[in-house]
Amino acid sequence: MRALIREEFYKIINRRIVRVCFGVLLLCIVLLFIVAGPGNERSRIETGTETRSDLETIRQETLSGLAAIERDRELAKGFEGELTDEKLKRMAEAGGMLEYYHNEESISNIPVNGNYLNIFLAENRLTNGEYQNLSDYATATEVLPLQQTAMGSLTEKPIYFAYIQGWRVLITIMSMVGILVSLLSIIALSPVFAEEYAIHTAPILLTTEHGKRKGIAAKMVAGILFSLGALGISLCITVVLCICCYGVQGLNCFAGMLDNTWSLTEGWYGSTSYYTIGEFLLLFVAVMAIGMVMLVAFTLFASAVARQVYEALMLGIVFFALPGVIWFYLVMGNAEPHTQEILYRILYCTPLYSCMNGAIHSAVSTPMLLLRAIIFLLVVLPSIWLAQTKYKNHQVA
Amino acid sequence: MLSMELRGVTKQYKQKKAVDDFSLKLEEGVYGLLGANGAGKTTLLRMLCNILKPTSGIVLCNGMEIDEMDGEYRRILGYLPQQFGYYPNMTAERYLRYLAELKAVPPGLIDSKIEELLELVELSEMRKKKIKTFSGGMIRRLGIAQAMLNDPEILILDEPTAGLDPKERIRFRNLISGFSKNRIVLLSTHIVSDVEYIADRILLMKQGKLIGQGNLEEIVEQVEGHVWTCMVDAQTAEEYNRKYAVSNLKNQGEKVELRIVASQKPVEDAVSVEPGLEDVYLYYFEQETEE
């Protein structure tokens, strides 16, 4: 069986289009990392004031890219550990309070002195300033007692502080990587059965001893291994890039710090705010892998029922992208609230939304995990059963 | 003793019966299935390989339905389809290795089996080359090699010699003759000479039906008294060629010698001659439309 899986795996990766697409995927990961990571980093800090033409102006130093990361890491390093009211005050002194320039034309607030410390205080609403209030933003004057904040009041556990910018970049890229690997999987696995019909190898394979049993199982296992392998390699590269630039600290911080949302949602959806970042990353990878297996199973089914590779490809893409279309339909307000609620829950369990960190952040309650398991089984089991039945009974007419 | 049996096998596509109430018993030996294009040979072979279900009737192997035998039947089966499928980017060796795994060839024997078969079909030097670089004849030979990988007891070959040059065909015949002991080898073709040389028994198939079977002598006997030869001038030869089934036309100076297959004496001075298998083919299939 192992030899058969190896041969089927070889057949998948031996296609030129698969190798080209995988190369493009790796290139995309590096580009995405540069754009969303170091290319997007800015660290500004006041270095004093100066008087020019009788006007006192604040002197600022702005760093970007790797230098900005280096300085923010240094700034945060001094405060790493359990958060206390006293530590928050010292953080405000070291990083200053975040100030915005309000742009009337674009009705937006543009940070003028943002660095890791003051952005952390502002975005987590740990100060008395208004954050991103487009019309009447007020610069903070002091930090709030921790227990008066959402972050502090919603958990009884100690809050750990560290520089976690790298993990933010990682989960942003992970979503893109998940989508790209899903598309690669559809391209790579659409031919698994359909090509055997198209190039007339099916009559030979189906007349071999293992052709209708182990041969089919080997195709399926190889397909799953390919997709999970591609996902694993892509994620490993992304993690290595992030760790090299941002460091490995902060895995024990609350995941709520990743997107600054602090909620203990009960009922249907749940929330990962109080998971650690390490736990959240593991959960994210697990959910992504589950979504990937669903996609592989459906693509193999599409490949077995299609006569041509492109038909299987189209079916796979429709299955993957359809939740996006439904989401658009819901966003446009076309559904009744009750229907909308049900559809959102189902959407969160599809392969597309299994790649979206936002969907996972707020979809971890027991009922949602149960729903995910049910949808997984409803897609995977019939797909695999139908795929093997259809291929096994293929009539060479 | 190994045996296969078809009982009233019919395959119907909409209005057309590709195979019509076909019954036959095969025992060890080489069988040549002869018929014009569209006679239903390929459909029949696909049903024998259990990759096409009959509309009615059953196919038995040693008294058991092949559908029920499942993997047991496929274990003793070797099949070369008319349209031989391969993976263009695979090497010949890798392709055979893949099929050897599927055919459950014991792992310790795979290398030697591949070596032996590549040698037999004269592809040893091409073993590391991608199949997409092969000529039509080489691809056909690779197809023959894959069909024999598992030392099948039942070997079904659909047009095995199509695309082979005369030397390759001779080699193929010898290969099959040496291989056929204690096995059932069934090959379909419309190349009469292949059947003439290899087959122990000849099966004649026309419009989905078995219209005759026997060894070469028995088959040829059926057209005894229906083959004629005559000498005519060129213009008359052209006219007869249109009018009768002419199996040979040979210029002899100003005259032309014709070999005509006809139930009745075509011309007054025609002389009856010994028939050959080609004459049999013409006798039965002359009216068949080519695909």
PDB file of N, CA, C and O in Angstrom, chain A residues 3-4 6-8 10-11 14-16 195-196 199-213 215 219 393-397, chain B residues 11 13 46 49-53 70-71 74-75 77 79 81 83-90 94-95 97-99 101-104 132 146:
ATOM      1  N   ALA A   3       3.837   1.616  -1.215  1.00  0.00           N
ATOM      2  CA  ALA A   3       4.431   1.812  -2.541  1.00  0.00           C
ATOM      3  C   ALA A   3       3.413   2.434  -3.494  1.00  0.00           C
ATOM      4  O   ALA A   3       3.744   3.308  -4.304  1.00  0.00           O
ATOM      5  N   LEU A   4       2.158   1.993  -3.380  1.00  0.00           N
ATOM      6  CA  LEU A   4       1.106   2.547  -4.238  1.00  0.00           C
ATOM      7  C   LEU A   4       0.874   4.024  -3.927  1.00  0.00           C
ATOM      8  O   LEU A   4       0.714   4.845  -4.839  1.00  0.00           O
ATOM      9  N   ARG A   6       3.041   6.035  -2.703  1.00  0.00           N
ATOM     10  CA  ARG A   6       4.212   6.761  -3.203  1.00  0.00           C
ATOM     11  C   ARG A   6       4.069   7.029  -4.712  1.00  0.00           C
ATOM     12  O   ARG A   6       4.326   8.128  -5.184  1.00  0.00           O
ATOM     13  N   GLU A   7       3.619   6.005  -5.443  1.00  0.00           N
ATOM     14  CA  GLU A   7       3.472   6.178  -6.890  1.00  0.00           C
ATOM     15  C   GLU A   7       2.383   7.206  -7.215  1.00  0.00           C
ATOM     16  O   GLU A   7       2.534   8.023  -8.125  1.00  0.00           O
ATOM     17  N   GLU A   8       1.274   7.151  -6.487  1.00  0.00           N
ATOM     18  CA  GLU A   8       0.188   8.107  -6.733  1.00  0.00           C
ATOM     19  C   GLU A   8       0.642   9.525  -6.384  1.00  0.00           C
ATOM     20  O   GLU A   8       0.306  10.480  -7.075  1.00  0.00           O
ATOM     21  N   TYR A  10       3.677  10.593  -6.516  1.00  0.00           N
ATOM     22  CA  TYR A  10       4.598  10.973  -7.590  1.00  0.00           C
ATOM     23  C   TYR A  10       3.816  11.477  -8.810  1.00  0.00           C
ATOM     24  O   TYR A  10       4.189  12.471  -9.432  1.00  0.00           O
ATOM     25  N   LYS A  11       2.716  10.779  -9.124  1.00  0.00           N
ATOM     26  CA  LYS A  11       1.909  11.192 -10.278  1.00  0.00           C
ATOM     27  C   LYS A  11       1.360  12.607 -10.071  1.00  0.00           C
ATOM     28  O   LYS A  11       1.279  13.390 -11.010  1.00  0.00           O
ATOM     29  N   ASN A  14       4.292  15.138 -10.258  1.00  0.00           N
ATOM     30  CA  ASN A  14       5.042  15.077 -11.515  1.00  0.00           C
ATOM     31  C   ASN A  14       4.425  15.958 -12.604  1.00  0.00           C
ATOM     32  O   ASN A  14       5.020  16.148 -13.655  1.00  0.00           O
ATOM     33  N   ARG A  15       3.246  16.501 -12.340  1.00  0.00           N
ATOM     34  CA  ARG A  15       2.629  17.367 -13.351  1.00  0.00           C
ATOM     35  C   ARG A  15       3.295  18.739 -13.305  1.00  0.00           C
ATOM     36  O   ARG A  15       3.455  19.321 -12.234  1.00  0.00           O
ATOM     37  N   ARG A  16       3.642  19.227 -14.472  1.00  0.00           N
ATOM     38  CA  ARG A  16       4.359  20.503 -14.532  1.00  0.00           C
ATOM     39  C   ARG A  16       3.550  21.635 -13.893  1.00  0.00           C
ATOM     40  O   ARG A  16       4.087  22.443 -13.148  1.00  0.00           O
ATOM     41  N   GLU A 195      -8.270  12.400 -15.094  1.00  0.00           N
ATOM     42  CA  GLU A 195      -7.231  12.200 -16.099  1.00  0.00           C
ATOM     43  C   GLU A 195      -7.150  10.738 -16.536  1.00  0.00           C
ATOM     44  O   GLU A 195      -6.844  10.449 -17.693  1.00  0.00           O
ATOM     45  N   GLU A 196      -7.431   9.833 -15.606  1.00  0.00           N
ATOM     46  CA  GLU A 196      -7.383   8.408 -15.964  1.00  0.00           C
ATOM     47  C   GLU A 196      -8.424   8.093 -17.046  1.00  0.00           C
ATOM     48  O   GLU A 196      -8.177   7.254 -17.915  1.00  0.00           O
ATOM     49  N   ILE A 199      -7.067  10.135 -20.442  1.00  0.00           N
ATOM     50  CA  ILE A 199      -5.922   9.596 -21.212  1.00  0.00           C
ATOM     51  C   ILE A 199      -5.999   8.066 -21.360  1.00  0.00           C
ATOM     52  O   ILE A 199      -5.038   7.427 -21.744  1.00  0.00           O
ATOM     53  N   HIS A 200      -7.175   7.520 -21.042  1.00  0.00           N
ATOM     54  CA  HIS A 200      -7.452   6.086 -21.282  1.00  0.00           C
ATOM     55  C   HIS A 200      -6.573   5.136 -20.474  1.00  0.00           C
ATOM     56  O   HIS A 200      -6.270   4.028 -20.928  1.00  0.00           O
ATOM     57  N   THR A 201      -6.150   5.561 -19.281  1.00  0.00           N
ATOM     58  CA  THR A 201      -5.421   4.631 -18.418  1.00  0.00           C
ATOM     59  C   THR A 201      -6.384   3.878 -17.505  1.00  0.00           C
ATOM     60  O   THR A 201      -6.025   2.823 -16.968  1.00  0.00           O
ATOM     61  N   ALA A 202      -7.605   4.401 -17.351  1.00  0.00           N
ATOM     62  CA  ALA A 202      -8.581   3.751 -16.465  1.00  0.00           C
ATOM     63  C   ALA A 202      -8.818   2.279 -16.834  1.00  0.00           C
ATOM     64  O   ALA A 202      -8.835   1.418 -15.939  1.00  0.00           O
ATOM     65  N   PRO A 203      -8.982   1.933 -18.137  1.00  0.00           N
ATOM     66  CA  PRO A 203      -9.221   0.521 -18.456  1.00  0.00           C
ATOM     67  C   PRO A 203      -8.089  -0.381 -17.975  1.00  0.00           C
ATOM     68  O   PRO A 203      -8.333  -1.532 -17.606  1.00  0.00           O
ATOM     69  N   ILE A 204      -6.862   0.108 -17.989  1.00  0.00           N
ATOM     70  CA  ILE A 204      -5.739  -0.727 -17.530  1.00  0.00           C
ATOM     71  C   ILE A 204      -5.749  -0.819 -16.005  1.00  0.00           C
ATOM     72  O   ILE A 204      -5.658  -1.904 -15.438  1.00  0.00           O
ATOM     73  N   LEU A 205      -5.887   0.344 -15.340  1.00  0.00           N
ATOM     74  CA  LEU A 205      -5.841   0.345 -13.875  1.00  0.00           C
ATOM     75  C   LEU A 205      -6.981  -0.493 -13.290  1.00  0.00           C
ATOM     76  O   LEU A 205      -6.797  -1.208 -12.302  1.00  0.00           O
ATOM     77  N   LEU A 206      -8.161  -0.391 -13.917  1.00  0.00           N
ATOM     78  CA  LEU A 206      -9.333  -1.074 -13.366  1.00  0.00           C
ATOM     79  C   LEU A 206      -9.329  -2.578 -13.639  1.00  0.00           C
ATOM     80  O   LEU A 206     -10.207  -3.300 -13.168  1.00  0.00           O
ATOM     81  N   THR A 207      -8.359  -3.037 -14.422  1.00  0.00           N
ATOM     82  CA  THR A 207      -8.269  -4.485 -14.639  1.00  0.00           C
ATOM     83  C   THR A 207      -7.085  -5.079 -13.869  1.00  0.00           C
ATOM     84  O   THR A 207      -6.699  -6.224 -14.108  1.00  0.00           O
ATOM     85  N   THR A 208      -6.507  -4.294 -12.963  1.00  0.00           N
ATOM     86  CA  THR A 208      -5.427  -4.829 -12.129  1.00  0.00           C
ATOM     87  C   THR A 208      -6.018  -5.293 -10.791  1.00  0.00           C
ATOM     88  O   THR A 208      -7.092  -4.831 -10.399  1.00  0.00           O
ATOM     89  N   GLU A 209      -5.289  -6.158 -10.097  1.00  0.00           N
ATOM     90  CA  GLU A 209      -5.824  -6.746  -8.857  1.00  0.00           C
ATOM     91  C   GLU A 209      -6.214  -5.677  -7.833  1.00  0.00           C
ATOM     92  O   GLU A 209      -7.274  -5.722  -7.219  1.00  0.00           O
ATOM     93  N   HIS A 210      -5.335  -4.674  -7.646  1.00  0.00           N
ATOM     94  CA  HIS A 210      -5.616  -3.648  -6.638  1.00  0.00           C
ATOM     95  C   HIS A 210      -6.336  -2.428  -7.198  1.00  0.00           C
ATOM     96  O   HIS A 210      -6.642  -1.502  -6.446  1.00  0.00           O
ATOM     97  N   GLY A 211      -6.574  -2.450  -8.515  1.00  0.00           N
ATOM     98  CA  GLY A 211      -7.085  -1.247  -9.190  1.00  0.00           C
ATOM     99  C   GLY A 211      -8.399  -0.720  -8.658  1.00  0.00           C
ATOM    100  O   GLY A 211      -8.646   0.487  -8.704  1.00  0.00           O
ATOM    101  N   LYS A 212      -9.256  -1.621  -8.150  1.00  0.00           N
ATOM    102  CA  LYS A 212     -10.578  -1.162  -7.710  1.00  0.00           C
ATOM    103  C   LYS A 212     -10.671  -1.001  -6.191  1.00  0.00           C
ATOM    104  O   LYS A 212     -11.719  -0.653  -5.674  1.00  0.00           O
ATOM    105  N   ARG A 213      -9.599  -1.273  -5.485  1.00  0.00           N
ATOM    106  CA  ARG A 213      -9.658  -1.125  -4.023  1.00  0.00           C
ATOM    107  C   ARG A 213      -8.451  -0.340  -3.513  1.00  0.00           C
ATOM    108  O   ARG A 213      -8.516   0.865  -3.335  1.00  0.00           O
ATOM    109  N   GLY A 215      -5.867   0.593  -4.956  1.00  0.00           N
ATOM    110  CA  GLY A 215      -5.451   1.625  -5.906  1.00  0.00           C
ATOM    111  C   GLY A 215      -6.231   2.916  -5.688  1.00  0.00           C
ATOM    112  O   GLY A 215      -5.667   4.015  -5.745  1.00  0.00           O
ATOM    113  N   LYS A 219      -4.880   6.563  -4.125  1.00  0.00           N
ATOM    114  CA  LYS A 219      -5.100   7.867  -4.773  1.00  0.00           C
ATOM    115  C   LYS A 219      -5.610   8.877  -3.749  1.00  0.00           C
ATOM    116  O   LYS A 219      -5.185  10.036  -3.727  1.00  0.00           O
ATOM    117  N   ASN A 393     -16.834   1.722 -10.724  1.00  0.00           N
ATOM    118  CA  ASN A 393     -17.837   1.225 -11.673  1.00  0.00           C
ATOM    119  C   ASN A 393     -17.780   1.929 -13.020  1.00  0.00           C
ATOM    120  O   ASN A 393     -18.732   1.858 -13.794  1.00  0.00           O
ATOM    121  N   HIS A 394     -16.680   2.622 -13.257  1.00  0.00           N
ATOM    122  CA  HIS A 394     -16.532   3.329 -14.540  1.00  0.00           C
ATOM    123  C   HIS A 394     -16.700   2.351 -15.703  1.00  0.00           C
ATOM    124  O   HIS A 394     -16.063   1.295 -15.740  1.00  0.00           O
ATOM    125  N   GLN A 395     -17.570   2.713 -16.619  1.00  0.00           N
ATOM    126  CA  GLN A 395     -17.826   1.855 -17.772  1.00  0.00           C
ATOM    127  C   GLN A 395     -17.044   2.376 -18.974  1.00  0.00           C
ATOM    128  O   GLN A 395     -17.230   3.508 -19.410  1.00  0.00           O
ATOM    129  N   VAL A 396     -16.150   1.543 -19.449  1.00  0.00           N
ATOM    130  CA  VAL A 396     -15.322   1.947 -20.585  1.00  0.00           C
ATOM    131  C   VAL A 396     -16.113   1.680 -21.861  1.00  0.00           C
ATOM    132  O   VAL A 396     -16.082   0.584 -22.404  1.00  0.00           O
ATOM    133  N   ALA A 397     -16.860   2.664 -22.282  1.00  0.00           N
ATOM    134  CA  ALA A 397     -17.724   2.475 -23.459  1.00  0.00           C
ATOM    135  C   ALA A 397     -17.125   3.153 -24.686  1.00  0.00           C
ATOM    136  O   ALA A 397     -16.371   4.087 -24.565  1.00  0.00           O
TER     137      ALA A 397
ATOM    138  N   LYS B  11     -24.749  -6.603 -25.398  1.00  0.00           N
ATOM    139  CA  LYS B  11     -24.527  -5.215 -24.988  1.00  0.00           C
ATOM    140  C   LYS B  11     -25.263  -4.317 -25.970  1.00  0.00           C
ATOM    141  O   LYS B  11     -24.979  -4.313 -27.162  1.00  0.00           O
ATOM    142  N   TYR B  13     -26.527  -0.476 -26.989  1.00  0.00           N
ATOM    143  CA  TYR B  13     -26.433   0.985 -26.851  1.00  0.00           C
ATOM    144  C   TYR B  13     -27.608   1.586 -27.606  1.00  0.00           C
ATOM    145  O   TYR B  13     -27.665   1.495 -28.836  1.00  0.00           O
ATOM    146  N   ARG B  46     -14.001  -5.879 -23.618  1.00  0.00           N
ATOM    147  CA  ARG B  46     -14.195  -5.067 -22.412  1.00  0.00           C
ATOM    148  C   ARG B  46     -15.114  -5.780 -21.416  1.00  0.00           C
ATOM    149  O   ARG B  46     -14.897  -5.707 -20.212  1.00  0.00           O
ATOM    150  N   CYS B  49     -13.235  -8.331 -19.664  1.00  0.00           N
ATOM    151  CA  CYS B  49     -12.329  -7.752 -18.643  1.00  0.00           C
ATOM    152  C   CYS B  49     -13.100  -7.137 -17.481  1.00  0.00           C
ATOM    153  O   CYS B  49     -12.496  -6.579 -16.567  1.00  0.00           O
ATOM    154  N   ASN B  50     -14.411  -7.181 -17.558  1.00  0.00           N
ATOM    155  CA  ASN B  50     -15.275  -6.651 -16.499  1.00  0.00           C
ATOM    156  C   ASN B  50     -15.115  -5.134 -16.310  1.00  0.00           C
ATOM    157  O   ASN B  50     -15.221  -4.623 -15.206  1.00  0.00           O
ATOM    158  N   ILE B  51     -14.836  -4.424 -17.397  1.00  0.00           N
ATOM    159  CA  ILE B  51     -14.835  -2.957 -17.314  1.00  0.00           C
ATOM    160  C   ILE B  51     -16.032  -2.399 -18.088  1.00  0.00           C
ATOM    161  O   ILE B  51     -16.179  -1.197 -18.237  1.00  0.00           O
ATOM    162  N   LEU B  52     -16.864  -3.296 -18.537  1.00  0.00           N
ATOM    163  CA  LEU B  52     -18.112  -2.911 -19.191  1.00  0.00           C
ATOM    164  C   LEU B  52     -19.145  -3.987 -18.846  1.00  0.00           C
ATOM    165  O   LEU B  52     -18.889  -5.177 -19.056  1.00  0.00           O
ATOM    166  N   LYS B  53     -20.264  -3.531 -18.305  1.00  0.00           N
ATOM    167  CA  LYS B  53     -21.271  -4.515 -17.872  1.00  0.00           C
ATOM    168  C   LYS B  53     -22.161  -4.898 -19.062  1.00  0.00           C
ATOM    169  O   LYS B  53     -22.633  -4.017 -19.777  1.00  0.00           O
ATOM    170  N   ASP B  70     -14.289 -10.602  -8.513  1.00  0.00           N
ATOM    171  CA  ASP B  70     -13.680  -9.302  -8.214  1.00  0.00           C
ATOM    172  C   ASP B  70     -12.148  -9.355  -8.345  1.00  0.00           C
ATOM    173  O   ASP B  70     -11.640  -9.672  -9.407  1.00  0.00           O
ATOM    174  N   GLY B  71     -11.414  -9.091  -7.267  1.00  0.00           N
ATOM    175  CA  GLY B  71      -9.950  -9.036  -7.312  1.00  0.00           C
ATOM    176  C   GLY B  71      -9.317 -10.356  -7.705  1.00  0.00           C
ATOM    177  O   GLY B  71      -8.252 -10.391  -8.329  1.00  0.00           O
ATOM    178  N   ARG B  74      -9.217 -10.390 -11.409  1.00  0.00           N
ATOM    179  CA  ARG B  74      -8.244  -9.426 -11.945  1.00  0.00           C
ATOM    180  C   ARG B  74      -6.807  -9.899 -11.691  1.00  0.00           C
ATOM    181  O   ARG B  74      -5.899  -9.502 -12.403  1.00  0.00           O
ATOM    182  N   ARG B  75      -6.622 -10.718 -10.662  1.00  0.00           N
ATOM    183  CA  ARG B  75      -5.284 -11.213 -10.338  1.00  0.00           C
ATOM    184  C   ARG B  75      -4.734 -12.095 -11.468  1.00  0.00           C
ATOM    185  O   ARG B  75      -3.529 -12.120 -11.714  1.00  0.00           O
ATOM    186  N   LEU B  77      -5.719 -11.809 -14.665  1.00  0.00           N
ATOM    187  CA  LEU B  77      -6.049 -11.173 -15.939  1.00  0.00           C
ATOM    188  C   LEU B  77      -4.952 -10.211 -16.393  1.00  0.00           C
ATOM    189  O   LEU B  77      -4.385  -9.466 -15.598  1.00  0.00           O
ATOM    190  N   TYR B  79      -4.488  -7.325 -19.622  1.00  0.00           N
ATOM    191  CA  TYR B  79      -5.323  -6.696 -20.658  1.00  0.00           C
ATOM    192  C   TYR B  79      -4.562  -5.582 -21.357  1.00  0.00           C
ATOM    193  O   TYR B  79      -3.962  -4.712 -20.715  1.00  0.00           O
ATOM    194  N   PRO B  81      -5.676  -2.722 -23.851  1.00  0.00           N
ATOM    195  CA  PRO B  81      -6.809  -2.132 -24.576  1.00  0.00           C
ATOM    196  C   PRO B  81      -6.397  -1.645 -25.969  1.00  0.00           C
ATOM    197  O   PRO B  81      -5.210  -1.433 -26.218  1.00  0.00           O
ATOM    198  N   GLN B  83      -7.045   1.245 -27.202  1.00  0.00           N
ATOM    199  CA  GLN B  83      -6.479   2.578 -27.014  1.00  0.00           C
ATOM    200  C   GLN B  83      -5.648   2.525 -25.732  1.00  0.00           C
ATOM    201  O   GLN B  83      -6.178   2.677 -24.636  1.00  0.00           O
ATOM    202  N   PHE B  84      -4.373   2.303 -25.892  1.00  0.00           N
ATOM    203  CA  PHE B  84      -3.515   2.073 -24.733  1.00  0.00           C
ATOM    204  C   PHE B  84      -3.171   3.400 -24.049  1.00  0.00           C
ATOM    205  O   PHE B  84      -2.570   4.285 -24.654  1.00  0.00           O
ATOM    206  N   GLY B  85      -3.560   3.529 -22.798  1.00  0.00           N
ATOM    207  CA  GLY B  85      -3.297   4.768 -22.058  1.00  0.00           C
ATOM    208  C   GLY B  85      -1.991   4.706 -21.292  1.00  0.00           C
ATOM    209  O   GLY B  85      -1.614   3.661 -20.764  1.00  0.00           O
ATOM    210  N   TYR B  86      -1.297   5.808 -21.265  1.00  0.00           N
ATOM    211  CA  TYR B  86      -0.015   5.876 -20.523  1.00  0.00           C
ATOM    212  C   TYR B  86       0.177   7.300 -20.011  1.00  0.00           C
ATOM    213  O   TYR B  86      -0.545   8.214 -20.399  1.00  0.00           O
ATOM    214  N   TYR B  87       1.154   7.447 -19.123  1.00  0.00           N
ATOM    215  CA  TYR B  87       1.467   8.773 -18.578  1.00  0.00           C
ATOM    216  C   TYR B  87       2.689   9.302 -19.316  1.00  0.00           C
ATOM    217  O   TYR B  87       3.789   8.776 -19.138  1.00  0.00           O
ATOM    218  N   PRO B  88       2.501  10.318 -20.140  1.00  0.00           N
ATOM    219  CA  PRO B  88       3.593  10.753 -21.024  1.00  0.00           C
ATOM    220  C   PRO B  88       4.873  11.122 -20.289  1.00  0.00           C
ATOM    221  O   PRO B  88       5.961  10.911 -20.815  1.00  0.00           O
ATOM    222  N   ASN B  89       4.747  11.656 -19.084  1.00  0.00           N
ATOM    223  CA  ASN B  89       5.948  12.119 -18.377  1.00  0.00           C
ATOM    224  C   ASN B  89       6.610  11.052 -17.518  1.00  0.00           C
ATOM    225  O   ASN B  89       7.599  11.329 -16.852  1.00  0.00           O
ATOM    226  N   MET B  90       6.050   9.856 -17.525  1.00  0.00           N
ATOM    227  CA  MET B  90       6.675   8.765 -16.762  1.00  0.00           C
ATOM    228  C   MET B  90       7.695   8.049 -17.639  1.00  0.00           C
ATOM    229  O   MET B  90       7.516   7.968 -18.850  1.00  0.00           O
ATOM    230  N   ARG B  94       9.283   3.257 -14.706  1.00  0.00           N
ATOM    231  CA  ARG B  94       8.411   3.722 -13.616  1.00  0.00           C
ATOM    232  C   ARG B  94       6.961   3.296 -13.885  1.00  0.00           C
ATOM    233  O   ARG B  94       6.230   2.917 -12.979  1.00  0.00           O
ATOM    234  N   TYR B  95       6.576   3.394 -15.170  1.00  0.00           N
ATOM    235  CA  TYR B  95       5.215   3.006 -15.550  1.00  0.00           C
ATOM    236  C   TYR B  95       4.978   1.522 -15.231  1.00  0.00           C
ATOM    237  O   TYR B  95       3.962   1.147 -14.641  1.00  0.00           O
ATOM    238  N   ARG B  97       6.662  -0.276 -13.127  1.00  0.00           N
ATOM    239  CA  ARG B  97       6.751  -0.478 -11.672  1.00  0.00           C
ATOM    240  C   ARG B  97       5.405  -0.154 -11.017  1.00  0.00           C
ATOM    241  O   ARG B  97       4.905  -0.876 -10.157  1.00  0.00           O
ATOM    242  N   TYR B  98       4.801   0.953 -11.449  1.00  0.00           N
ATOM    243  CA  TYR B  98       3.497   1.377 -10.920  1.00  0.00           C
ATOM    244  C   TYR B  98       2.451   0.292 -11.167  1.00  0.00           C
ATOM    245  O   TYR B  98       1.702  -0.104 -10.261  1.00  0.00           O
ATOM    246  N   LEU B  99       2.438  -0.220 -12.403  1.00  0.00           N
ATOM    247  CA  LEU B  99       1.438  -1.253 -12.715  1.00  0.00           C
ATOM    248  C   LEU B  99       1.743  -2.573 -12.002  1.00  0.00           C
ATOM    249  O   LEU B  99       0.837  -3.298 -11.619  1.00  0.00           O
ATOM    250  N   GLU B 101       2.950  -2.782  -9.058  1.00  0.00           N
ATOM    251  CA  GLU B 101       2.405  -2.606  -7.689  1.00  0.00           C
ATOM    252  C   GLU B 101       0.895  -2.847  -7.698  1.00  0.00           C
ATOM    253  O   GLU B 101       0.361  -3.522  -6.822  1.00  0.00           O
ATOM    254  N   LEU B 102       0.226  -2.287  -8.702  1.00  0.00           N
ATOM    255  CA  LEU B 102      -1.226  -2.455  -8.792  1.00  0.00           C
ATOM    256  C   LEU B 102      -1.615  -3.900  -9.065  1.00  0.00           C
ATOM    257  O   LEU B 102      -2.674  -4.364  -8.655  1.00  0.00           O
ATOM    258  N   LYS B 103      -0.751  -4.608  -9.785  1.00  0.00           N
ATOM    259  CA  LYS B 103      -1.051  -6.005 -10.120  1.00  0.00           C
ATOM    260  C   LYS B 103      -0.570  -6.966  -9.031  1.00  0.00           C
ATOM    261  O   LYS B 103      -0.557  -8.172  -9.238  1.00  0.00           O
ATOM    262  N   ALA B 104      -0.133  -6.392  -7.915  1.00  0.00           N
ATOM    263  CA  ALA B 104       0.284  -7.190  -6.760  1.00  0.00           C
ATOM    264  C   ALA B 104       1.422  -8.152  -7.086  1.00  0.00           C
ATOM    265  O   ALA B 104       1.482  -9.265  -6.560  1.00  0.00           O
ATOM    266  N   LYS B 132       6.651   9.765 -23.497  1.00  0.00           N
ATOM    267  CA  LYS B 132       6.244  10.719 -24.539  1.00  0.00           C
ATOM    268  C   LYS B 132       7.269  10.777 -25.681  1.00  0.00           C
ATOM    269  O   LYS B 132       6.945  11.283 -26.752  1.00  0.00           O
ATOM    270  N   GLN B 146       3.170  -4.464 -20.210  1.00  0.00           N
ATOM    271  CA  GLN B 146       2.375  -4.255 -18.986  1.00  0.00           C
ATOM    272  C   GLN B 146       1.298  -5.329 -18.830  1.00  0.00           C
ATOM    273  O   GLN B 146       0.993  -5.736 -17.714  1.00  0.00           O
TER     274      GLN B 146
END
